Coordinates of C-alpha atoms in Angstrom, one line a residue:
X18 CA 169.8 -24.5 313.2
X19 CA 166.3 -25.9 313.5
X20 CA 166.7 -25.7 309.4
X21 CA 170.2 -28.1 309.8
X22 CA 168.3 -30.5 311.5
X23 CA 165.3 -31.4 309.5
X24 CA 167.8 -31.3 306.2
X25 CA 170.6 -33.5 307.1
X26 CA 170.8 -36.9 309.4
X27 CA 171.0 -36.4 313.3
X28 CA 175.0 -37.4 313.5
X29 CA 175.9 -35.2 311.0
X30 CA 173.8 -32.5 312.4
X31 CA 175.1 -32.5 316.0
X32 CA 178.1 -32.9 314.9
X33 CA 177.8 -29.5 312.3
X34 CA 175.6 -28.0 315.5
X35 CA 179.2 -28.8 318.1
X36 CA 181.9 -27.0 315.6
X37 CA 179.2 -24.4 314.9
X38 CA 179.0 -23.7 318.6
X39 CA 183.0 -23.9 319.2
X40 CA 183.6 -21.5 316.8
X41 CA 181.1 -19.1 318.0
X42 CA 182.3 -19.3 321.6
X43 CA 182.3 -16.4 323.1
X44 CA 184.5 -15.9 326.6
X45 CA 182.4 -13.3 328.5
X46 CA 185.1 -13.3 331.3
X47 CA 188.8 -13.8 330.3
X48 CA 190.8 -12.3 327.9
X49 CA 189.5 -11.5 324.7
X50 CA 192.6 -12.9 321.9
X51 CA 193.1 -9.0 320.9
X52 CA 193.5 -8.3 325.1
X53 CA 190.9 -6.0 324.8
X54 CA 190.4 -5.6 328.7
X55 CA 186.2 -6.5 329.3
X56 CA 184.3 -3.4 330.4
X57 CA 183.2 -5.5 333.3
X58 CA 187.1 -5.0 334.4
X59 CA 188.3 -1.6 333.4
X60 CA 186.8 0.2 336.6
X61 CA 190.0 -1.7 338.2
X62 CA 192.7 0.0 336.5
X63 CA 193.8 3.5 338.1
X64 CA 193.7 6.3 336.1
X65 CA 196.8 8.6 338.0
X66 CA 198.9 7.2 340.8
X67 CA 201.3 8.5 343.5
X68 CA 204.4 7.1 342.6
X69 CA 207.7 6.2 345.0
X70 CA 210.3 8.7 344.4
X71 CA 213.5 7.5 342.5
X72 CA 212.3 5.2 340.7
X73 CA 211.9 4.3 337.1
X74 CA 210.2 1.8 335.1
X75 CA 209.5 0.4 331.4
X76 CA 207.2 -2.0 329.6
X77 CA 208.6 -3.8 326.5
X78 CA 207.6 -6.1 324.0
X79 CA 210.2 -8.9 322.8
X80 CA 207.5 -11.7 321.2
X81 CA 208.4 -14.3 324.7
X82 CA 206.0 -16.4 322.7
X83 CA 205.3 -15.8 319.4
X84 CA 201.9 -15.4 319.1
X85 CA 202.5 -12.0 320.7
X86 CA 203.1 -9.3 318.0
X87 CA 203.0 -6.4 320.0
X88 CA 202.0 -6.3 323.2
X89 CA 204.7 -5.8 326.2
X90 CA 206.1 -8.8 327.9
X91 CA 209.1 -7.6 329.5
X92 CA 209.0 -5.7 332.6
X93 CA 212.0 -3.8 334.5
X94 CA 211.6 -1.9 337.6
X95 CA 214.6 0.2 338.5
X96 CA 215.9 2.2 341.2
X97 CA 217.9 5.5 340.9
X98 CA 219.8 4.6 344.0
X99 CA 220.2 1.6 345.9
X100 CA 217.2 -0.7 347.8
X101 CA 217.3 -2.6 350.8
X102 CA 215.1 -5.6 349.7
X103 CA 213.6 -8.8 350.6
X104 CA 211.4 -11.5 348.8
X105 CA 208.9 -14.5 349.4
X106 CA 209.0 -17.3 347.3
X107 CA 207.0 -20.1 345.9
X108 CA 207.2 -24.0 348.5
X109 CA 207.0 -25.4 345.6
X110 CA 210.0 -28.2 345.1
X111 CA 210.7 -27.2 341.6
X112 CA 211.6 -23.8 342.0
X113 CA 212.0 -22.0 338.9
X114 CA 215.5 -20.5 337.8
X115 CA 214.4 -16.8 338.3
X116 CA 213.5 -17.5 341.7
X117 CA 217.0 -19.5 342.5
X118 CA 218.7 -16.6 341.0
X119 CA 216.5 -13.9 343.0
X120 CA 217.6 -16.1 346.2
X121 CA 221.3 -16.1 345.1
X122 CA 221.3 -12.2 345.0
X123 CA 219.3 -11.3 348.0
X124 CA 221.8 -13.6 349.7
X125 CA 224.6 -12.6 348.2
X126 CA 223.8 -8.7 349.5
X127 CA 222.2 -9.7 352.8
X128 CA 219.2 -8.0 351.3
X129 CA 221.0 -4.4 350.5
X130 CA 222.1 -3.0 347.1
X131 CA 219.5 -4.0 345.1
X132 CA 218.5 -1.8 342.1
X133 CA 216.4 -3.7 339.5
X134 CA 213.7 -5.9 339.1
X135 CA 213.7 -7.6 335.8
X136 CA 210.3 -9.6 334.6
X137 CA 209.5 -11.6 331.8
X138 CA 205.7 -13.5 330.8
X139 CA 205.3 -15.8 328.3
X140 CA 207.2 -18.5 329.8
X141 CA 208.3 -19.5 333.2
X142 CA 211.8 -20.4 332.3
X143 CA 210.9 -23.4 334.7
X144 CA 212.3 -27.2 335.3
X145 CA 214.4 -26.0 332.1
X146 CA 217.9 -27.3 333.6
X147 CA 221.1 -25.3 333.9
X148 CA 220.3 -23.8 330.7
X149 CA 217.5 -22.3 332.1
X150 CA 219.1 -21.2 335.3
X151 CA 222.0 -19.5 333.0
X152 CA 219.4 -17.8 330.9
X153 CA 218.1 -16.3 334.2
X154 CA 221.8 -15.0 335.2
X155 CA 222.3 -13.6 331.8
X156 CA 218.8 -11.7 332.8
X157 CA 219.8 -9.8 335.7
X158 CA 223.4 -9.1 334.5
X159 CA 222.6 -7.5 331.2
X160 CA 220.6 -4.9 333.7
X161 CA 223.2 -4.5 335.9
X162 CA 225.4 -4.1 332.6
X163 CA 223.1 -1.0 331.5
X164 CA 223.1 0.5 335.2
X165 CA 227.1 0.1 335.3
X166 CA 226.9 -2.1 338.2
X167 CA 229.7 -5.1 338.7
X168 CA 228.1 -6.9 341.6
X169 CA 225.1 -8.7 341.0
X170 CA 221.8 -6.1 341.9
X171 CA 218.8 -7.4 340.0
X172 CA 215.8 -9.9 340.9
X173 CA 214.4 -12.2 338.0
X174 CA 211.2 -13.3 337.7
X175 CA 209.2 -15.0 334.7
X176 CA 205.6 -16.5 334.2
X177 CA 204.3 -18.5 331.5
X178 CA 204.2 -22.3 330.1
X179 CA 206.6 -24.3 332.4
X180 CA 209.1 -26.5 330.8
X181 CA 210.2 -24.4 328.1
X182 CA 213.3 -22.2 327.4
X183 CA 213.1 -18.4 327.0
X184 CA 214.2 -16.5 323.4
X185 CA 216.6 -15.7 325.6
X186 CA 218.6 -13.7 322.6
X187 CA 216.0 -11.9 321.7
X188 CA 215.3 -10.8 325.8
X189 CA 218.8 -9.8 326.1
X190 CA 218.2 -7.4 323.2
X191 CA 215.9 -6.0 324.3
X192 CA 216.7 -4.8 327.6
X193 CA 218.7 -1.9 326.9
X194 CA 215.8 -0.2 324.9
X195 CA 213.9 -1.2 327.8
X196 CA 216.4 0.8 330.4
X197 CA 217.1 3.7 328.5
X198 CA 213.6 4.3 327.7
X199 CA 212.3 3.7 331.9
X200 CA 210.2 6.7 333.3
X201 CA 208.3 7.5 336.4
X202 CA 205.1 8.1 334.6
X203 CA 201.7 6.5 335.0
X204 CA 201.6 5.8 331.7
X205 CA 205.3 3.8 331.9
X206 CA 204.2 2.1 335.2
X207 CA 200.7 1.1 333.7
X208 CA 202.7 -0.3 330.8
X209 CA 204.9 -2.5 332.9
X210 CA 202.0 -3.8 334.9
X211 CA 200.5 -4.7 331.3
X212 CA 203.6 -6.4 330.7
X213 CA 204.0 -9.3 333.7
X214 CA 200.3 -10.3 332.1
X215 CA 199.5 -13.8 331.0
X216 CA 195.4 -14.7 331.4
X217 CA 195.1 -11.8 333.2
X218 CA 192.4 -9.5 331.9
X219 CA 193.8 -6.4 333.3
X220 CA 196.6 -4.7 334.4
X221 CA 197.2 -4.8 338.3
X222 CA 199.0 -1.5 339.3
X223 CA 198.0 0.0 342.8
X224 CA 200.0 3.1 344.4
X225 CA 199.1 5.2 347.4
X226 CA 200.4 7.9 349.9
X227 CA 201.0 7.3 353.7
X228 CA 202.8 9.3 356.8
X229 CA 204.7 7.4 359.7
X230 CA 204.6 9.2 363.7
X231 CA 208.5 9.9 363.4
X232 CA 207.9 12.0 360.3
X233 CA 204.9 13.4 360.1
X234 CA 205.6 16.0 357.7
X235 CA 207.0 13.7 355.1
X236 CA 204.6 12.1 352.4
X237 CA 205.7 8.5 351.8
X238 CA 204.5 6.4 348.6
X239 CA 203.9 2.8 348.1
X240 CA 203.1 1.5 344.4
X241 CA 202.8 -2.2 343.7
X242 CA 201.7 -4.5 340.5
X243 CA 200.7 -8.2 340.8
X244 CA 199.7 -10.6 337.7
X245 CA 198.4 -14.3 338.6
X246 CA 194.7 -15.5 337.7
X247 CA 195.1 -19.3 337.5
X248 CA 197.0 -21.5 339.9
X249 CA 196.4 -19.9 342.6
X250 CA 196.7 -20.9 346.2
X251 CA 199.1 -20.9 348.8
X252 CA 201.9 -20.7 349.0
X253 CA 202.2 -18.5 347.0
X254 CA 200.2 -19.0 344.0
X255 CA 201.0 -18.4 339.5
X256 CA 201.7 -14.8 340.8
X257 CA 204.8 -12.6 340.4
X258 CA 204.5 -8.8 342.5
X259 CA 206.8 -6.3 343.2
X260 CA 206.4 -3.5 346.0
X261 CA 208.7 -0.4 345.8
X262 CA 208.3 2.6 348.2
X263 CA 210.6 5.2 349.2
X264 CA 210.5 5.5 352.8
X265 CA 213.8 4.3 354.2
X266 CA 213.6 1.0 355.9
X267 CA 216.5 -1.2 357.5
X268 CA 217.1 -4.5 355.3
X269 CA 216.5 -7.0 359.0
X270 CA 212.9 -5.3 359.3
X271 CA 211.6 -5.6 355.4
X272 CA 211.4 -9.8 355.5
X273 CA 209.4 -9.7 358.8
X274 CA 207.3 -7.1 357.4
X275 CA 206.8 -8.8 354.1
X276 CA 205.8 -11.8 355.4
X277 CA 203.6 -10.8 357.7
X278 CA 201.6 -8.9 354.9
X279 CA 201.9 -11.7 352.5
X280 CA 201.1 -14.0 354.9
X281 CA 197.6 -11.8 355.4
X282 CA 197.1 -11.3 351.5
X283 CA 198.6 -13.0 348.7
X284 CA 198.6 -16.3 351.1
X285 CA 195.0 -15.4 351.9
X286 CA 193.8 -16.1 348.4
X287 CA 192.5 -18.9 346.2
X288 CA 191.3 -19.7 342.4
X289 CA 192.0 -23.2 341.9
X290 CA 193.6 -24.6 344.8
X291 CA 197.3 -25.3 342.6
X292 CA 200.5 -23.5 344.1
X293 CA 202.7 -22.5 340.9
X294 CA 207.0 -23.5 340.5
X295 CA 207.7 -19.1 340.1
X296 CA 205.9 -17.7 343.0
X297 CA 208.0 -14.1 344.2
X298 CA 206.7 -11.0 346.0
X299 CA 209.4 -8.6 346.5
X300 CA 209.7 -5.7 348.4
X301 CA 212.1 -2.7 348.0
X302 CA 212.7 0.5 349.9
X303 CA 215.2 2.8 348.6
X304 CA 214.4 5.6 351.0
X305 CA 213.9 8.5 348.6
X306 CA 212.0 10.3 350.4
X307 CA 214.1 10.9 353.7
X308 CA 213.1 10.8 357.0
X309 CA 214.2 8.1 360.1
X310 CA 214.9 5.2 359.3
X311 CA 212.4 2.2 360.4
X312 CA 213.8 -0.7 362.4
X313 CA 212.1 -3.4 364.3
X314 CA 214.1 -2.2 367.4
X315 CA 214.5 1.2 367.6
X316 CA 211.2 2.8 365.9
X317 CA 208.4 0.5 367.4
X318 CA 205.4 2.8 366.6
X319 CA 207.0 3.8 363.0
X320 CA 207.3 -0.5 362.8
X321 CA 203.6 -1.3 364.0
X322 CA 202.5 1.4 361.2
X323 CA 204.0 0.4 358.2
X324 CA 203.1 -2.9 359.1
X325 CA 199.6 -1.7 358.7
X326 CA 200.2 0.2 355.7
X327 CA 202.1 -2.7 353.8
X328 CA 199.2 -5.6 355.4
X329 CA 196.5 -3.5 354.1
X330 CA 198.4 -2.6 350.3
X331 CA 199.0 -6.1 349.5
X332 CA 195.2 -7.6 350.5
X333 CA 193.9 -4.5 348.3
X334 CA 196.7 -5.9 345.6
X335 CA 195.4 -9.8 346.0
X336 CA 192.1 -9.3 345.9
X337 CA 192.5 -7.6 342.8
X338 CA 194.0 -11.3 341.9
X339 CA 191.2 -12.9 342.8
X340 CA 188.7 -10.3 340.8
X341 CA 190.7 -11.4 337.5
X342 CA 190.4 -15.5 338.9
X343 CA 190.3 -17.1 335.4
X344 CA 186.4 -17.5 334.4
X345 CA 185.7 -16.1 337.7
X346 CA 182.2 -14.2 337.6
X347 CA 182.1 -14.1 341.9
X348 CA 184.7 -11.9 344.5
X349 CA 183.6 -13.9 347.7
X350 CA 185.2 -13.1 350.8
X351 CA 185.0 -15.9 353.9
X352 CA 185.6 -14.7 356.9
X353 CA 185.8 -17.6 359.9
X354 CA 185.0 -15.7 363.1
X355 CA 185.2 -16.6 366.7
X356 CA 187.6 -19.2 367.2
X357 CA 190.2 -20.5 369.9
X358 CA 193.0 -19.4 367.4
X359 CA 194.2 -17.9 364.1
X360 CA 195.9 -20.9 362.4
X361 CA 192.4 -22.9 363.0
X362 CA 190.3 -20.4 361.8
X363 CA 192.3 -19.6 359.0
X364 CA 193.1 -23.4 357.7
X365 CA 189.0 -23.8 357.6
X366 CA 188.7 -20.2 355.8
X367 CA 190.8 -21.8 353.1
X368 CA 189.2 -25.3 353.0
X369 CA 186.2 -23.4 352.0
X370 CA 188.2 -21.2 349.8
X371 CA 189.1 -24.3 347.7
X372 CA 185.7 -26.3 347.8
X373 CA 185.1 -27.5 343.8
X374 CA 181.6 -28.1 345.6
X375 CA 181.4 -24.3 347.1
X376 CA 182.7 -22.8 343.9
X377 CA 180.6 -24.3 341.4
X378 CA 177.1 -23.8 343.9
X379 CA 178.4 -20.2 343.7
X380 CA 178.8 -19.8 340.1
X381 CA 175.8 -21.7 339.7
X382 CA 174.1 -19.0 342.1
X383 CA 172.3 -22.1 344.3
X384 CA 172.8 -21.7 348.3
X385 CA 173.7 -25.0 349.1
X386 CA 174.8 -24.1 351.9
X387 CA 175.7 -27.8 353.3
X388 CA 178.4 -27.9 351.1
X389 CA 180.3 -24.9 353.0
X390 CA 179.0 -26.9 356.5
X391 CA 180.9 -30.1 355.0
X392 CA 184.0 -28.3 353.8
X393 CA 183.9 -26.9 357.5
X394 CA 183.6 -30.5 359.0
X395 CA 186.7 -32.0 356.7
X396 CA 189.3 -29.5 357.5
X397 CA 192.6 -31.1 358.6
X398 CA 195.0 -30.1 361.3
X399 CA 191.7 -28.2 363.2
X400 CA 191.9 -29.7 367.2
X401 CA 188.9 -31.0 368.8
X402 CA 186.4 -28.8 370.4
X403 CA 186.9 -25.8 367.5
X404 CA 184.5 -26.7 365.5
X405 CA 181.0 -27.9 367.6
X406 CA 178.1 -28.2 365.4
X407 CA 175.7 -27.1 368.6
X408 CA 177.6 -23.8 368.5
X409 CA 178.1 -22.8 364.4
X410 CA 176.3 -20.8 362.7
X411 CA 176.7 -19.2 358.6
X412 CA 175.2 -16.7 356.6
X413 CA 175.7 -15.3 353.5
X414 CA 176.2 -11.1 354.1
X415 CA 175.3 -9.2 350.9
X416 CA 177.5 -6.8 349.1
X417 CA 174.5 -4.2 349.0
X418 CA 174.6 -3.6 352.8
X419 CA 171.4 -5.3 353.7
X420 CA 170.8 -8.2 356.9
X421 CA 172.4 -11.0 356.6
X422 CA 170.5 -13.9 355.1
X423 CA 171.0 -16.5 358.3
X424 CA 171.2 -20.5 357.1
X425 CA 172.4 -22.1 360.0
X426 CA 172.2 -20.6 363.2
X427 CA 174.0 -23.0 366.5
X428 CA 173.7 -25.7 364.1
X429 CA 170.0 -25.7 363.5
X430 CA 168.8 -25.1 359.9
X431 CA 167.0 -21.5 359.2
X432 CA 164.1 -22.0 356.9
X433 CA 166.2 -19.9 353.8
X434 CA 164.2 -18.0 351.6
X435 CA 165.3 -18.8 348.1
X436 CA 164.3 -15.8 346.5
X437 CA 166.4 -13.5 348.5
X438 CA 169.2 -16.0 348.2
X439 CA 169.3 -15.9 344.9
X440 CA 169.1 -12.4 344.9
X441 CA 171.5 -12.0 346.9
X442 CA 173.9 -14.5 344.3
X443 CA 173.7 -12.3 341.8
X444 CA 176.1 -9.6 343.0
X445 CA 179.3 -9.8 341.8
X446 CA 180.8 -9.6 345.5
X447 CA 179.6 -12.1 348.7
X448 CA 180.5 -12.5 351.8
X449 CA 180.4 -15.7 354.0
X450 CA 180.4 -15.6 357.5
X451 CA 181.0 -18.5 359.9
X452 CA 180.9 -18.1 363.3
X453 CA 182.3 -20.9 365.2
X454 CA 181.3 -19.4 369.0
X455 CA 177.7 -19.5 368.6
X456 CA 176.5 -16.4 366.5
X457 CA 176.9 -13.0 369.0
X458 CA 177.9 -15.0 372.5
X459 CA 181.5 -15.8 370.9
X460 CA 181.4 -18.4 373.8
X461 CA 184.9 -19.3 371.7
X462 CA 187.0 -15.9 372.0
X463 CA 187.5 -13.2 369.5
X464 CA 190.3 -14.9 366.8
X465 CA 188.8 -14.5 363.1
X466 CA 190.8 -15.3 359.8
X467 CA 189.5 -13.9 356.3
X468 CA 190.2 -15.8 353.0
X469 CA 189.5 -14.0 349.3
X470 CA 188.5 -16.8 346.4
X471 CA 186.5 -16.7 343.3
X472 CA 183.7 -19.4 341.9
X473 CA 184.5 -22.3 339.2
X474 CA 183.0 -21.3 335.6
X475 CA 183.0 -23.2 332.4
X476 CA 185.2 -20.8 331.3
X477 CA 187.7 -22.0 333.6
X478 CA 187.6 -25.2 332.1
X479 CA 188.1 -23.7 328.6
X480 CA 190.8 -21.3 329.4
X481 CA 193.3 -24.0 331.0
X482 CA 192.5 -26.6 328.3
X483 CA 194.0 -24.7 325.5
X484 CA 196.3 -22.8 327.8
X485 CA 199.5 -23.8 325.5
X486 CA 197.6 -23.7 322.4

């Protein structure tokens, strides 16, 4: 290059040096264009999985958008028997047509009777009209068509590039292949995780085994897959999951329980601070397995477990969100401690969450940490007398287990040293504690909210500016 410079005249040369360097770009954290997942990522995809009895599923590639030759990009999830069921959807005012059809039928059944999920990437089938809301009908009926079912039983769900219509022909093909050909393998449910992927870098599949008081000699299993790695923030986020187990739960008690474990996890999250138009979390129980049934009235203890179980499966599943954030090189957890109340502690948790300013210092490995003290100061809808300078204190906590390096402690600086701090930036994983009663006298009570987000790279920048091309 030095050669380029002396030889030609200095606007043709930067210009040469600019093209040279675009071509040569190399993205060290998203998805490389053959989806070759990045070492840095594969320690995240499970190698064997407990998997929910009676239930099947498939991963199948249709070409959504045509630069895809061969990789999956149509998902189904299917149950032997019947579910009960219940979903959380996007606030977004323009809802997509999968989740206006996924309402319609959870409605329809009162949240029993449902058998299939049905998932396409590639495009989000959103603000596409009625032709876009038929397209998603024709969806879920050509599954129920394969699973010989009259009434409407399947959820829809799509992700992609908004304002565009699916191939919808070439979907509807396709789904039979896809149903005859569903298994309860690891390999098939890998497969389908693969296939809800758009910038993700990896597959998100999660399963596990738990037991419930009433029934303790029956093994339950819980296996869930999430994509999203770009516009993400409440509520929900560009992020489709689905959540099957086969413990036998009453329809009434899976929306409370849903919510309160999204409301703890996928709303508990943050890239980029945009909520998406497609937004669905579903849960179905087809209660395989046996055992008593769980109800919010009549099996409290069973209730108050599952609840646990469920809470602490979906933050495992959005944090693995936030570990794929798009350009994301940082997992940083913030965890708001010793406030009056949840909502107050958890609104500045997110504030920080979406901080430009935070992010970048982050990626950038600096410890500014005034910018986290002025994303605390700016948070809306906190009442007076939560947040008191005299009595706030933040640290970063480091991800190897060592003290925690203390920067403001009852709001008087800490001389920081630097050295460690930047030490300290170069894990992959931080955490950031604020304490809003004072450090250890928690002269404020015991309330804490935790919020999962990820720095702001150039990559980010790169990734969403050719996103459609």
């Amino acid at each position: 290059m030095v050669g380029l410079l002396r030889s030609r005249p200095a606007a043709i040369a930067v210009s040469s040096y600019i093209q040279t360097t675009a071509r040569l770009q190399i993205r060290l954290y998203s998805v490389l264009h053959d989806s070759t997942i990045p070492e840095s990522k594969r320690k995240y995809i499970p190698e064997s999985g407990n998997y929910p009895k009676g239930f099947r599923v498939q991963g199948t590639h249709v070409g959504v958008k045509s630069s895809n030759t061969r990789f999956p990009d149509l998902a189904l999830i299917t149950s032997d028997g019947p579910c009960n069921a219940a979903a959380v959807f996007t606030t977004n005012k323009f809802q997509a047509a999968p989740v206006q059809v996924s309402k319609a039928v959870l409605d329809k059944r009162r949240g029993e009777g449902i058998q299939s999920v049905v998932i396409n990437s590639g495009c989000a089938n959103a603000v596409t009209g009625k032709g876009g809301l038929e397209d998603a009908w024709k969806m879920s009926a050509k599954v129920d068509e394969c699973a010989g079912l009259a009434e409407p039983s399947t959820l829809v769900m799509s992700t992609g590039v908004i304002g565009q219509r699916l191939p919808i022909d070439r979907i509807i093909d396709k789904i039979p292949a896809a149903y005859t050909n569903r298994a309860d393998t690891h390999a098939a449910w890998l497969t389908t995780a693969r296939a809800i992927c758009t910038t993700d870098t990896f597959p998100k599949l999660l399963s596990r085994t738990f037991t419930l008081p009433s029934s303790p000699g029956i093994t339950y299993s819980l296996a869930g897959m999430t994509k999203g790695a770009g516009m993400i923030h409440p509520n929900m986020a560009t992020l489709l999951g689905v959540l099957c187990t086969d413990a036998p739960i009453e329809a009434a008690a899976l929306k409370p329980l849903l919510m309160h474990a999204v409301s703890r996890s996928f709303n508990s999250i943050s890239v980029d601070g945009d909520t998406s138009t497609n937004d669905t979390i579903a849960l179905l129980a087809n209660g395989a397995a046996g055992g008593r049934t769980i109800s919010a009235n009549t099996t409290a203890e069973d209730y108050a477990a599952l609840q646990d179980v469920l809470t602490s499966f979906a933050q495992s599943l959005a944090q693995l969100v936030v570990r794929d954030g798009e350009g994301a090189t940082k997992f940083v957890t913030v965890r708001v401690q010793n406030s009056p109340d949840y909502t107050a502690a958890r609104r500045i948790a997110a504030t920080i969450a979406r901080s430009p300013l935070v992010k970048t210092a982050l990626y950038g490995r600096d410890a500014n940490w005034g910018r986290i003290l002025c994303a605390i100061g700016y948070t809306e809808g906190v009442p007076d007398g939560v947040v008191v300078p005299e009595r706030t204190s933040v640290s970063f906590r480091p991800a190897d287990g060592s003290p925690d390096l203390r920067l403001l402690v009852n709001g008087e600086p800490e001389v920081v040293d630097e050295d460690r701090a930047s030490a300290i930036l170069q894990h992959e994983d931080l955490e950031i504690v604020v304490d809003l009663g004072g450090g250890a006298s928690g002269k404020l009570g015991g309330e804490e909210a935790v919020y999962w987000f990820c720095d702001f790279s150039h990559e980010y920048v790169t990734i969403n500016g050719d996103y459609r091309t």
